[in-house]
Amino acid sequence: MNKQLHLEAIESLFDEVQRQKIFEDQKMMTDAIPRYLVQEIMSKYEEEKTKETFNLKEFVLHYFDFPITNQSYKKNDNLSIEDHIEKLWDHLTKTSKEDIGTLLQLPKPYIVPGGRFNEFFYWDSFFIMLGLKQSGRVEMMRNIVDNCAYLIHKFGFVPNASRTYFLSRSQPPYFSLMLELLADTMADKTLLVEFLPTLEKEYNFWMNGEQEIANNQAINRVVKLEDGTILNRYYDAKNQPRPESYWIDVMDNEKSDKNDFYRNIRAACESGWDFSSRWFADPSKIETIEKLNILPVDLNCLLWNTENLLSEIVQIIDSKSPKIKYYQERANNRKAAIQNYFWNDDKGIYVDYNFSKKSQTSSEHVGMLYPLLFKLAENSQADRVRNFIENNILQKGGLVTTTKESKQQWDFPNAWAPFQWLGYQAFEEYNYKDTSLQIAENWCTLVEKTYNETGKLMEKYNAVDLNVLAGGGEYPNQDGFGWTNGVYLFLKNKLNS
């Protein structure tokens, strides 16, 4: 029997399940696997739902199976944190040889983040790769790249995660960084050549609409400013509640006066920062989200890296190709735009730009480090960013995400693994070794402390009060956890070398 599930096919049932909140986590129903043909289930639902004896939860549990999460994995008290992570890699390894439920087929095994996240996630996978390199699991690193390539060729981009309900959005475009990491690990730059068509295809996804766009206009993920500058934003074409957070979105929408509230919410999910005061007009109110109007500094730095790598790969293939100049010019134009629109000289940091208001945003966040990661900042700028980071972002447990406390999970006092790697690498590029090593030391110490006390590697951490587990967001703090495992191993190796 075909067990693939598109949620549109059970729309009325799904809507009722989510509205009645019969599961504590709304992601449960999105990941359900039908036991019978969907048409049969829906026919039975329409027949049964009006009966006085009808019990919705019993009906759903009878007609659907639900994937087992990874929450139950416990440490062996005798294992060091490094040995525990080695066991976790195997525990978090999954395969999907067929489309089942909303889960998309992938050709190679992959590693899931953990907890409620039982599928392949895009940008998580880069940070997982960092740890796989330390563990000597090069084959799995290659699997991740091959799975991304498969998704790009099938859908035109890497979805947020490998579920049918994520097919309207991507995540931060880390594919270029994945390719560079794999080529470096295998000491073979010619490996990049194999993936040129794939990287170009992903780049075209992010630039889709560029040819038709006029000044002061936005189409899809492309924005053309008043002076003709091309930059990018996060976007999602669907303006409806996210299935995995359906009722939360419905309730938040009721407080908003935005016609495109859902699309703004989804665009924030594509950024990976779901959610942060970084995207809100009023930092304390999610209903004021204006993500579609914001050009993020980190996204545009990542796309600079894609353009730069494309020019390098073409150079390997044919040193006389006109594509080299084409991609170099695109990268140079974007670099100039990053300096022009994202640098705030008063604060001495990089910020985001609201193209609707034609002004920079006020949010101070760790994304300011991306221009340093790719050496796009002048030395004097890097020095000022370092000063701000050390005085405002770097805490006892590592780098917090923003300077604003809002109760959102991507805000102060929470710290996330990806940005500890970002901070370490960014400051290494400018030879600020004291700062980079301090970030690594603070983070690894916190991860070890939490592991020793709980036996868990968490999705996120409280970097300010080291005795309190991180909170905020739409779901409990998860353990597992793919990118924490990867970044911990990477940074611990740097501290030990």
CSV table of C-alpha atoms in Angstrom, one decimal:
chain,number,residue,atom,x,y,z
A,1,MET,CA,0.0,0.0,0.0
A,2,ASN,CA,1.2,3.5,-0.8
A,3,LYS,CA,1.7,5.2,2.6
A,4,GLN,CA,2.8,8.6,1.3
A,5,LEU,CA,0.7,11.4,2.9
A,6,HIS,CA,0.1,14.9,1.6
A,7,LEU,CA,-1.7,16.8,4.3
A,8,GLU,CA,-4.0,18.5,1.9
A,9,ALA,CA,-5.6,15.1,1.3
A,10,ILE,CA,-6.8,15.0,5.0
A,11,GLU,CA,-7.3,18.7,5.4
A,12,SER,CA,-10.6,18.6,7.3
A,13,LEU,CA,-9.4,15.9,9.7
A,14,PHE,CA,-6.0,17.5,10.1
A,15,ASP,CA,-7.6,20.8,10.9
A,16,GLU,CA,-9.8,19.3,13.6
A,17,VAL,CA,-6.9,17.3,15.2
A,18,GLN,CA,-4.8,20.4,15.4
A,19,ARG,CA,-7.6,22.7,16.7
A,20,GLN,CA,-8.5,20.2,19.4
A,21,LYS,CA,-4.8,19.8,20.3
A,22,ILE,CA,-5.2,16.1,20.9
A,23,PHE,CA,-1.4,15.8,20.8
A,24,GLU,CA,0.8,18.0,23.0
A,25,ASP,CA,3.2,18.5,20.1
A,26,GLN,CA,1.4,19.5,16.9
A,27,LYS,CA,4.3,18.0,14.8
A,28,MET,CA,3.0,14.6,15.8
A,29,MET,CA,0.1,14.7,13.3
A,30,THR,CA,2.2,16.1,10.5
A,31,ASP,CA,4.5,13.1,10.7
A,32,ALA,CA,1.7,10.5,10.9
A,33,ILE,CA,1.8,7.4,8.7
A,34,PRO,CA,-1.6,6.2,7.3
A,35,ARG,CA,-2.4,2.5,8.0
A,36,TYR,CA,-4.9,2.5,5.2
A,37,LEU,CA,-5.5,4.3,1.9
A,38,VAL,CA,-6.1,8.0,2.6
A,39,GLN,CA,-9.4,7.9,0.7
A,40,GLU,CA,-10.7,5.1,3.0
A,41,ILE,CA,-9.6,7.0,6.1
A,42,MET,CA,-11.3,10.2,5.0
A,43,SER,CA,-14.5,8.4,4.0
A,44,LYS,CA,-14.6,6.7,7.4
A,45,TYR,CA,-14.0,10.0,9.1
A,46,GLU,CA,-16.9,11.7,7.4
A,47,GLU,CA,-19.1,8.8,8.3
A,48,GLU,CA,-18.1,8.6,12.0
A,49,LYS,CA,-17.5,12.2,13.0
A,50,THR,CA,-21.2,13.2,13.5
A,51,LYS,CA,-21.9,10.2,15.9
A,52,GLU,CA,-22.2,11.0,19.6
A,53,THR,CA,-19.8,8.3,20.5
A,54,PHE,CA,-17.1,9.6,18.1
A,55,ASN,CA,-13.7,10.1,19.8
A,56,LEU,CA,-11.2,12.0,17.6
A,57,LYS,CA,-8.1,10.8,19.3
A,58,GLU,CA,-9.1,7.2,19.3
A,59,PHE,CA,-10.0,7.5,15.6
A,60,VAL,CA,-6.6,9.0,14.7
A,61,LEU,CA,-4.6,6.4,16.8
A,62,HIS,CA,-6.5,3.6,15.0
A,63,TYR,CA,-6.0,4.9,11.5
A,64,PHE,CA,-2.4,6.2,11.7
A,65,ASP,CA,1.0,5.2,13.0
A,66,PHE,CA,3.4,7.7,14.5
A,67,PRO,CA,7.2,7.7,14.3
A,68,ILE,CA,9.1,7.0,17.4
A,69,THR,CA,11.2,10.0,18.5
A,70,ASN,CA,14.8,9.9,19.7
A,71,GLN,CA,13.9,11.4,23.1
A,72,SER,CA,14.3,8.1,25.0
A,73,TYR,CA,18.1,7.7,24.3
A,74,LYS,CA,20.0,7.7,27.6
A,75,LYS,CA,23.7,7.9,28.2
A,76,ASN,CA,25.8,5.1,29.7
A,77,ASP,CA,27.2,6.5,32.9
A,78,ASN,CA,30.6,5.0,32.1
A,79,LEU,CA,30.9,6.8,28.8
A,80,SER,CA,32.9,10.0,28.2
A,81,ILE,CA,31.1,12.7,26.3
A,82,GLU,CA,33.1,11.9,23.2
A,83,ASP,CA,32.2,8.2,23.4
A,84,HIS,CA,28.6,9.1,24.0
A,85,ILE,CA,28.6,11.2,20.8
A,86,GLU,CA,30.0,8.3,18.9
A,87,LYS,CA,27.1,6.2,20.1
A,88,LEU,CA,24.7,9.0,19.2
A,89,TRP,CA,25.9,9.1,15.6
A,90,ASP,CA,24.6,5.6,15.2
A,91,HIS,CA,21.4,6.2,17.1
A,92,LEU,CA,20.6,9.3,15.0
A,93,THR,CA,21.4,7.6,11.7
A,94,LYS,CA,18.2,7.0,9.6
A,95,THR,CA,17.3,5.8,6.1
A,96,SER,CA,14.3,6.6,4.0
A,97,LYS,CA,14.2,4.3,1.0
A,98,GLU,CA,10.6,5.2,0.2
A,99,ASP,CA,8.2,8.1,0.6
A,100,ILE,CA,6.2,7.2,3.8
A,101,GLY,CA,3.8,9.5,5.6
A,102,THR,CA,5.1,13.0,4.9
A,103,LEU,CA,8.7,11.8,5.0
A,104,LEU,CA,10.6,12.2,1.7
A,105,GLN,CA,12.8,9.4,0.2
A,106,LEU,CA,16.5,10.1,0.3
A,107,PRO,CA,19.0,7.9,-1.5
A,108,LYS,CA,21.6,7.7,1.2
A,109,PRO,CA,21.5,7.3,5.0
A,110,TYR,CA,21.6,10.5,7.0
A,111,ILE,CA,21.7,11.9,10.5
A,112,VAL,CA,18.7,13.6,12.1
A,113,PRO,CA,19.0,16.3,14.8
A,114,GLY,CA,17.2,14.3,17.5
A,115,GLY,CA,14.1,14.5,19.7
A,116,ARG,CA,11.0,15.6,17.7
A,117,PHE,CA,13.2,16.2,14.7
A,118,ASN,CA,13.1,12.8,12.9
A,119,GLU,CA,14.1,13.9,9.4
A,120,PHE,CA,17.0,15.3,7.5
A,121,PHE,CA,17.4,19.0,8.1
A,122,TYR,CA,19.3,21.3,5.8
A,123,TRP,CA,21.6,23.6,7.7
A,124,ASP,CA,21.8,21.3,10.7
A,125,SER,CA,23.6,18.9,8.5
A,126,PHE,CA,26.6,21.1,7.9
A,127,PHE,CA,27.3,21.3,11.6
A,128,ILE,CA,26.8,17.6,11.9
A,129,MET,CA,29.4,17.2,9.2
A,130,LEU,CA,31.9,19.1,11.3
A,131,GLY,CA,31.6,16.4,14.0
A,132,LEU,CA,31.6,13.6,11.5
A,133,LYS,CA,34.9,14.8,10.2
A,134,GLN,CA,36.4,14.6,13.8
A,135,SER,CA,34.9,11.1,14.1
A,136,GLY,CA,36.4,10.0,10.8
A,137,ARG,CA,33.0,9.3,9.3
A,138,VAL,CA,33.8,10.6,5.9
A,139,GLU,CA,31.3,8.3,4.1
A,140,MET,CA,28.4,9.9,6.1
A,141,MET,CA,29.7,13.4,5.2
A,142,ARG,CA,29.5,12.4,1.5
A,143,ASN,CA,26.0,10.9,2.1
A,144,ILE,CA,24.9,14.3,3.4
A,145,VAL,CA,26.2,16.1,0.3
A,146,ASP,CA,24.7,13.5,-2.0
A,147,ASN,CA,21.3,13.8,-0.3
A,148,CYS,CA,21.4,17.6,-0.7
A,149,ALA,CA,22.3,17.2,-4.3
A,150,TYR,CA,19.4,14.7,-4.8
A,151,LEU,CA,17.0,17.2,-3.3
A,152,ILE,CA,18.3,20.1,-5.3
A,153,HIS,CA,17.9,18.2,-8.6
A,154,LYS,CA,14.5,16.9,-7.6
A,155,PHE,CA,13.0,20.1,-6.2
A,156,GLY,CA,15.3,22.8,-7.3
A,157,PHE,CA,16.5,23.5,-3.7
A,158,VAL,CA,17.2,21.8,-0.4
A,159,PRO,CA,13.9,21.9,1.6
A,160,ASN,CA,13.9,23.1,5.2
A,161,ALA,CA,13.7,19.4,6.0
A,162,SER,CA,12.8,16.1,4.2
A,163,ARG,CA,9.0,16.4,4.7
A,164,THR,CA,6.4,17.2,2.1
A,165,TYR,CA,5.1,20.1,4.3
A,166,PHE,CA,8.5,21.8,4.0
A,167,LEU,CA,8.5,21.9,0.2
A,168,SER,CA,7.7,25.6,0.1
A,169,ARG,CA,10.9,26.8,1.8
A,170,SER,CA,14.6,26.1,2.2
A,171,GLN,CA,17.0,27.0,5.0
A,172,PRO,CA,20.2,29.1,5.1
A,173,PRO,CA,22.1,28.0,2.0
A,174,TYR,CA,25.0,26.1,3.5
A,175,PHE,CA,25.6,23.8,0.5
A,176,SER,CA,28.6,25.7,-0.7
A,177,LEU,CA,30.2,25.3,2.8
A,178,MET,CA,29.3,21.6,2.8
A,179,LEU,CA,31.2,21.2,-0.5
A,180,GLU,CA,34.2,23.1,0.7
A,181,LEU,CA,34.3,21.1,4.0
A,182,LEU,CA,34.0,17.7,2.1
A,183,ALA,CA,36.7,18.7,-0.5
A,184,ASP,CA,39.0,19.8,2.4
A,185,THR,CA,38.4,16.6,4.3
A,186,MET,CA,39.2,14.5,1.3
A,187,ALA,CA,42.0,16.8,0.2
A,188,ASP,CA,40.5,16.8,-3.3
A,189,LYS,CA,39.4,20.2,-4.8
A,190,THR,CA,38.4,18.5,-8.1
A,191,LEU,CA,35.5,16.9,-6.1
A,192,LEU,CA,33.9,20.3,-6.4
A,193,VAL,CA,33.7,20.0,-10.2
A,194,GLU,CA,31.2,17.2,-9.8
A,195,PHE,CA,28.8,19.4,-8.0
A,196,LEU,CA,29.0,22.5,-10.2
A,197,PRO,CA,25.6,22.0,-11.9
A,198,THR,CA,24.0,21.3,-8.5
A,199,LEU,CA,25.4,24.4,-6.9
A,200,GLU,CA,24.3,26.5,-9.9
A,201,LYS,CA,20.8,25.0,-9.6
A,202,GLU,CA,20.5,26.0,-6.0
A,203,TYR,CA,21.9,29.5,-6.7
A,204,ASN,CA,19.2,29.9,-9.4
A,205,PHE,CA,16.6,29.0,-6.8
A,206,TRP,CA,17.7,31.9,-4.6
A,207,MET,CA,17.9,34.3,-7.5
A,208,ASN,CA,14.6,33.2,-9.1
A,209,GLY,CA,12.7,36.3,-10.3
A,210,GLU,CA,15.8,38.5,-10.8
A,211,GLN,CA,15.3,38.9,-14.5
A,212,GLU,CA,11.8,40.4,-14.1
A,213,ILE,CA,12.4,42.6,-11.1
A,214,ALA,CA,12.2,46.4,-11.1
A,215,ASN,CA,13.8,48.9,-8.7
A,216,ASN,CA,12.1,49.1,-5.3
A,217,GLN,CA,10.6,45.6,-5.9
A,218,ALA,CA,10.8,42.2,-4.3
A,219,ILE,CA,10.0,38.9,-6.1
A,220,ASN,CA,10.4,35.6,-4.3
A,221,ARG,CA,13.7,35.8,-2.5
A,222,VAL,CA,15.2,38.6,-4.6
A,223,VAL,CA,15.0,42.3,-3.8
A,224,LYS,CA,16.1,45.2,-6.0
A,225,LEU,CA,16.8,48.3,-4.1
A,226,GLU,CA,16.3,51.9,-5.2
A,227,ASP,CA,19.8,52.2,-6.7
A,228,GLY,CA,19.5,48.9,-8.6
A,229,THR,CA,21.4,46.8,-6.0
A,230,ILE,CA,20.4,43.2,-5.9
A,231,LEU,CA,20.2,41.5,-2.5
A,232,ASN,CA,18.2,38.6,-1.0
A,233,ARG,CA,15.7,37.8,1.6
A,234,TYR,CA,14.1,34.7,3.1
A,235,TYR,CA,10.6,33.9,1.7
A,236,ASP,CA,7.8,31.3,1.5
A,237,ALA,CA,5.1,31.5,-1.1
A,238,LYS,CA,2.5,29.9,1.1
A,239,ASN,CA,0.4,32.3,3.3
A,240,GLN,CA,-1.2,29.8,5.6
A,241,PRO,CA,-0.4,28.3,9.0
A,242,ARG,CA,2.6,25.9,9.2
A,243,PRO,CA,1.2,22.4,9.7
A,244,GLU,CA,3.7,21.5,12.3
A,245,SER,CA,2.7,24.6,14.4
A,246,TYR,CA,-0.8,25.0,13.1
A,247,TRP,CA,-2.8,26.2,16.1
A,248,ILE,CA,0.1,28.4,17.4
A,249,ASP,CA,0.1,30.2,14.1
A,250,VAL,CA,-3.7,30.6,14.0
A,251,MET,CA,-3.7,32.1,17.5
A,252,ASP,CA,-0.8,34.5,16.7
A,253,ASN,CA,-2.5,35.5,13.5
A,254,GLU,CA,-5.6,36.6,15.4
A,255,LYS,CA,-3.4,39.2,17.2
A,256,SER,CA,-1.9,40.5,14.0
A,257,ASP,CA,-3.1,43.1,11.5
A,258,LYS,CA,-0.9,41.7,8.7
A,259,ASN,CA,-2.5,40.1,5.7
A,260,ASP,CA,0.7,38.1,5.1
A,261,PHE,CA,1.4,37.1,8.7
A,262,TYR,CA,1.7,33.4,7.9
A,263,ARG,CA,4.2,34.1,5.0
A,264,ASN,CA,6.3,36.2,7.4
A,265,ILE,CA,6.3,33.4,9.9
A,266,ARG,CA,7.3,30.9,7.3
A,267,ALA,CA,10.0,33.1,6.0
A,268,ALA,CA,11.5,33.3,9.5
A,269,CYS,CA,11.5,29.5,9.5
A,270,GLU,CA,13.5,29.5,6.3
A,271,SER,CA,16.1,31.7,8.1
A,272,GLY,CA,16.5,29.0,10.8
A,273,TRP,CA,15.8,31.7,13.4
A,274,ASP,CA,12.3,30.7,14.4
A,275,PHE,CA,11.8,32.9,16.3
A,276,SER,CA,13.7,36.0,17.2
A,277,SER,CA,13.0,39.6,18.1
A,278,ARG,CA,15.4,40.2,15.2
A,279,TRP,CA,12.4,39.9,12.9
A,280,PHE,CA,9.8,41.9,14.9
A,281,ALA,CA,8.8,45.6,14.6
A,282,ASP,CA,8.1,45.4,18.3
A,283,PRO,CA,10.7,43.1,19.8
A,284,SER,CA,8.3,41.7,22.4
A,285,LYS,CA,5.4,40.8,20.0
A,286,ILE,CA,5.6,38.1,17.4
A,287,GLU,CA,2.4,39.4,15.7
A,288,THR,CA,4.5,42.4,14.5
A,289,ILE,CA,6.9,40.2,12.5
A,290,GLU,CA,8.1,41.9,9.3
A,291,LYS,CA,10.5,39.2,8.1
A,292,LEU,CA,9.6,39.7,4.4
A,293,ASN,CA,10.9,43.3,4.6
A,294,ILE,CA,14.2,42.4,6.1
A,295,LEU,CA,17.4,41.7,4.1
A,296,PRO,CA,19.5,39.6,6.5
A,297,VAL,CA,23.3,40.1,6.6
A,298,ASP,CA,23.9,36.3,7.1
A,299,LEU,CA,21.9,35.2,4.1
A,300,ASN,CA,23.7,37.6,1.8
A,301,CYS,CA,27.1,36.5,3.1
A,302,LEU,CA,26.2,32.9,2.4
A,303,LEU,CA,25.2,33.8,-1.1
A,304,TRP,CA,28.4,35.7,-1.6
A,305,ASN,CA,30.2,32.5,-0.7
A,306,THR,CA,28.1,30.6,-3.2
A,307,GLU,CA,29.0,33.1,-6.0
A,308,ASN,CA,32.6,33.0,-5.0
A,309,LEU,CA,32.8,29.2,-5.0
A,310,LEU,CA,31.0,29.0,-8.3
A,311,SER,CA,33.7,31.2,-9.9
A,312,GLU,CA,36.4,29.0,-8.3
A,313,ILE,CA,34.9,25.8,-9.6
A,314,VAL,CA,34.5,27.2,-13.1
A,315,GLN,CA,38.2,28.2,-13.0
A,316,ILE,CA,39.2,24.6,-12.2
A,317,ILE,CA,37.2,23.4,-15.3
A,318,ASP,CA,38.1,26.1,-17.8
A,319,SER,CA,40.3,29.0,-16.9
A,320,LYS,CA,39.0,31.0,-20.0
A,321,SER,CA,35.3,30.5,-19.3
A,322,PRO,CA,33.3,33.8,-19.2
A,323,LYS,CA,31.4,32.4,-16.3
A,324,ILE,CA,34.4,33.1,-14.1
A,325,LYS,CA,34.1,36.8,-14.6
A,326,TYR,CA,30.3,36.6,-14.3
A,327,TYR,CA,30.3,35.0,-10.9
A,328,GLN,CA,33.3,37.1,-9.7
A,329,GLU,CA,31.4,40.3,-10.6
A,330,ARG,CA,28.3,39.0,-8.8
A,331,ALA,CA,30.4,38.3,-5.7
A,332,ASN,CA,32.1,41.7,-5.9
A,333,ASN,CA,28.8,43.5,-6.2
A,334,ARG,CA,27.4,41.7,-3.3
A,335,LYS,CA,30.4,42.4,-1.2
A,336,ALA,CA,30.1,46.1,-1.9
A,337,ALA,CA,26.4,45.9,-1.0
A,338,ILE,CA,27.1,44.1,2.3
A,339,GLN,CA,29.4,47.0,3.3
A,340,ASN,CA,27.0,49.6,2.0
A,341,TYR,CA,23.8,48.4,3.5
A,342,PHE,CA,24.7,46.2,6.5
A,343,TRP,CA,27.6,48.0,8.2
A,344,ASN,CA,26.6,50.3,11.0
A,345,ASP,CA,29.5,52.7,11.7
A,346,ASP,CA,27.9,54.2,14.8
A,347,LYS,CA,27.7,50.8,16.6
A,348,GLY,CA,30.7,49.3,14.8
A,349,ILE,CA,28.8,46.2,13.9
A,350,TYR,CA,26.9,44.6,10.9
A,351,VAL,CA,23.1,44.7,11.1
A,352,ASP,CA,20.1,43.8,8.9
A,353,TYR,CA,18.4,46.2,6.4
A,354,ASN,CA,14.7,46.8,6.2
A,355,PHE,CA,14.2,47.7,2.5
A,356,SER,CA,10.6,48.8,3.0
A,357,LYS,CA,11.6,51.4,5.6
A,358,LYS,CA,14.9,52.1,3.8
A,359,SER,CA,16.8,51.8,7.1
A,360,GLN,CA,18.8,49.5,9.1
A,361,THR,CA,17.2,47.5,11.8
A,362,SER,CA,18.0,47.9,15.5
A,363,SER,CA,18.6,44.3,16.4
A,364,GLU,CA,22.1,43.4,17.6
A,365,HIS,CA,22.7,39.8,16.9
A,366,VAL,CA,25.4,37.2,16.3
A,367,GLY,CA,24.8,37.3,12.6
A,368,MET,CA,27.2,40.2,12.5
A,369,LEU,CA,30.0,37.7,12.4
A,370,TYR,CA,29.2,36.3,8.9
A,371,PRO,CA,31.2,39.1,7.1
A,372,LEU,CA,34.2,38.1,9.2
A,373,LEU,CA,33.7,34.4,8.5
A,374,PHE,CA,34.1,35.1,4.8
A,375,LYS,CA,36.8,37.9,5.3
A,376,LEU,CA,34.5,40.5,3.8
A,377,ALA,CA,35.2,43.0,6.6
A,378,GLU,CA,38.1,45.3,6.8
A,379,ASN,CA,40.6,44.8,9.6
A,380,SER,CA,39.3,47.9,11.4
A,381,GLN,CA,35.7,46.7,11.1
A,382,ALA,CA,36.6,43.2,12.4
A,383,ASP,CA,38.3,44.8,15.4
A,384,ARG,CA,35.2,46.9,16.2
A,385,VAL,CA,32.9,43.8,15.8
A,386,ARG,CA,35.2,41.8,18.1
A,387,ASN,CA,35.0,44.6,20.7
A,388,PHE,CA,31.2,44.5,20.6
A,389,ILE,CA,31.0,40.8,20.7
A,390,GLU,CA,33.3,40.6,23.8
A,391,ASN,CA,31.3,43.2,25.6
A,392,ASN,CA,27.7,42.2,24.7
A,393,ILE,CA,27.4,38.8,23.1
A,394,LEU,CA,30.1,36.6,24.7
A,395,GLN,CA,28.9,35.1,27.9
A,396,LYS,CA,30.1,32.5,30.4
A,397,GLY,CA,28.5,29.8,28.3
A,398,GLY,CA,29.4,31.1,24.9
A,399,LEU,CA,27.9,33.4,22.3
A,400,VAL,CA,24.3,34.4,22.9
A,401,THR,CA,22.1,34.9,19.8
A,402,THR,CA,20.9,38.5,20.4
A,403,THR,CA,21.2,41.2,23.1
A,404,LYS,CA,17.4,41.3,23.5
A,405,GLU,CA,15.5,39.1,26.0
A,406,SER,CA,12.1,38.4,24.5
A,407,LYS,CA,11.2,34.8,25.6
A,408,GLN,CA,11.8,33.7,22.0
A,409,GLN,CA,14.2,30.8,21.7
A,410,TRP,CA,16.6,32.6,19.2
A,411,ASP,CA,17.2,35.5,21.7
A,412,PHE,CA,19.1,36.3,24.8
A,413,PRO,CA,20.1,34.4,27.0
A,414,ASN,CA,20.1,31.4,24.6
A,415,ALA,CA,23.1,30.1,22.8
A,416,TRP,CA,23.2,27.7,19.9
A,417,ALA,CA,25.9,25.5,18.6
A,418,PRO,CA,26.1,26.9,15.0
A,419,PHE,CA,27.1,30.3,16.3
A,420,GLN,CA,29.9,29.0,18.5
A,421,TRP,CA,31.5,27.6,15.3
A,422,LEU,CA,30.7,30.8,13.5
A,423,GLY,CA,32.4,32.9,16.2
A,424,TYR,CA,35.4,30.7,16.5
A,425,GLN,CA,36.0,30.6,12.7
A,426,ALA,CA,35.2,34.3,12.2
A,427,PHE,CA,37.8,35.4,14.7
A,428,GLU,CA,40.4,32.9,13.5
A,429,GLU,CA,40.2,34.5,10.1
A,430,TYR,CA,41.5,37.7,11.6
A,431,ASN,CA,43.9,36.0,14.0
A,432,TYR,CA,42.0,37.0,17.1
A,433,LYS,CA,43.0,33.7,18.7
A,434,ASP,CA,42.3,34.8,22.3
A,435,THR,CA,38.7,35.5,21.4
A,436,SER,CA,38.2,32.4,19.3
A,437,LEU,CA,39.6,30.1,22.0
A,438,GLN,CA,37.6,31.9,24.7
A,439,ILE,CA,34.4,31.1,22.8
A,440,ALA,CA,35.4,27.5,22.4
A,441,GLU,CA,36.4,27.2,26.1
A,442,ASN,CA,33.1,28.8,27.4
A,443,TRP,CA,30.9,26.7,25.1
A,444,CYS,CA,32.6,23.3,25.7
A,445,THR,CA,32.6,23.8,29.4
A,446,LEU,CA,28.9,24.5,29.4
A,447,VAL,CA,28.1,21.5,27.2
A,448,GLU,CA,30.2,19.2,29.4
A,449,LYS,CA,28.6,20.6,32.6
A,450,THR,CA,25.1,19.9,31.2
A,451,TYR,CA,26.1,16.5,30.0
A,452,ASN,CA,27.6,15.5,33.4
A,453,GLU,CA,24.4,16.7,35.1
A,454,THR,CA,21.7,15.4,32.7
A,455,GLY,CA,23.3,12.9,30.4
A,456,LYS,CA,22.1,14.9,27.4
A,457,LEU,CA,23.5,17.1,24.6
A,458,MET,CA,20.9,19.8,24.2
A,459,GLU,CA,19.5,21.6,21.2
A,460,LYS,CA,20.2,25.0,22.8
A,461,TYR,CA,21.7,26.3,26.1
A,462,ASN,CA,21.4,29.2,28.5
A,463,ALA,CA,24.8,30.9,28.2
A,464,VAL,CA,24.2,33.4,31.0
A,465,ASP,CA,22.9,31.3,33.9
A,466,LEU,CA,24.8,28.0,33.6
A,467,ASN,CA,22.5,26.3,36.2
A,468,VAL,CA,19.4,26.8,34.1
A,469,LEU,CA,18.4,24.9,31.0
A,470,ALA,CA,17.5,27.0,28.0
A,471,GLY,CA,13.8,27.7,27.3
A,472,GLY,CA,11.6,29.7,25.1
A,473,GLY,CA,10.1,28.8,21.8
A,474,GLU,CA,7.1,26.6,20.7
A,475,TYR,CA,8.4,23.2,22.1
A,476,PRO,CA,10.5,21.9,24.9
A,477,ASN,CA,14.3,21.9,24.6
A,478,GLN,CA,15.3,18.8,22.7
A,479,ASP,CA,18.2,16.5,23.3
A,480,GLY,CA,20.2,14.4,20.9
A,481,PHE,CA,21.5,16.7,19.4
A,482,GLY,CA,23.1,16.7,15.9
A,483,TRP,CA,24.6,20.1,15.6
A,484,THR,CA,25.6,20.3,19.3
A,485,ASN,CA,27.5,17.0,18.9
A,486,GLY,CA,29.2,18.2,15.8
A,487,VAL,CA,30.3,21.6,17.0
A,488,TYR,CA,31.4,20.3,20.4
A,489,LEU,CA,33.7,17.8,18.7
A,490,PHE,CA,35.0,20.5,16.4
A,491,LEU,CA,35.7,23.0,19.1
A,492,LYS,CA,37.1,20.5,21.6
A,493,ASN,CA,39.6,19.3,19.0
A,494,LYS,CA,40.7,23.0,18.5
A,495,LEU,CA,41.2,23.4,22.3
A,496,ASN,CA,43.2,20.2,22.4
A,497,SER,CA,45.4,20.9,19.4
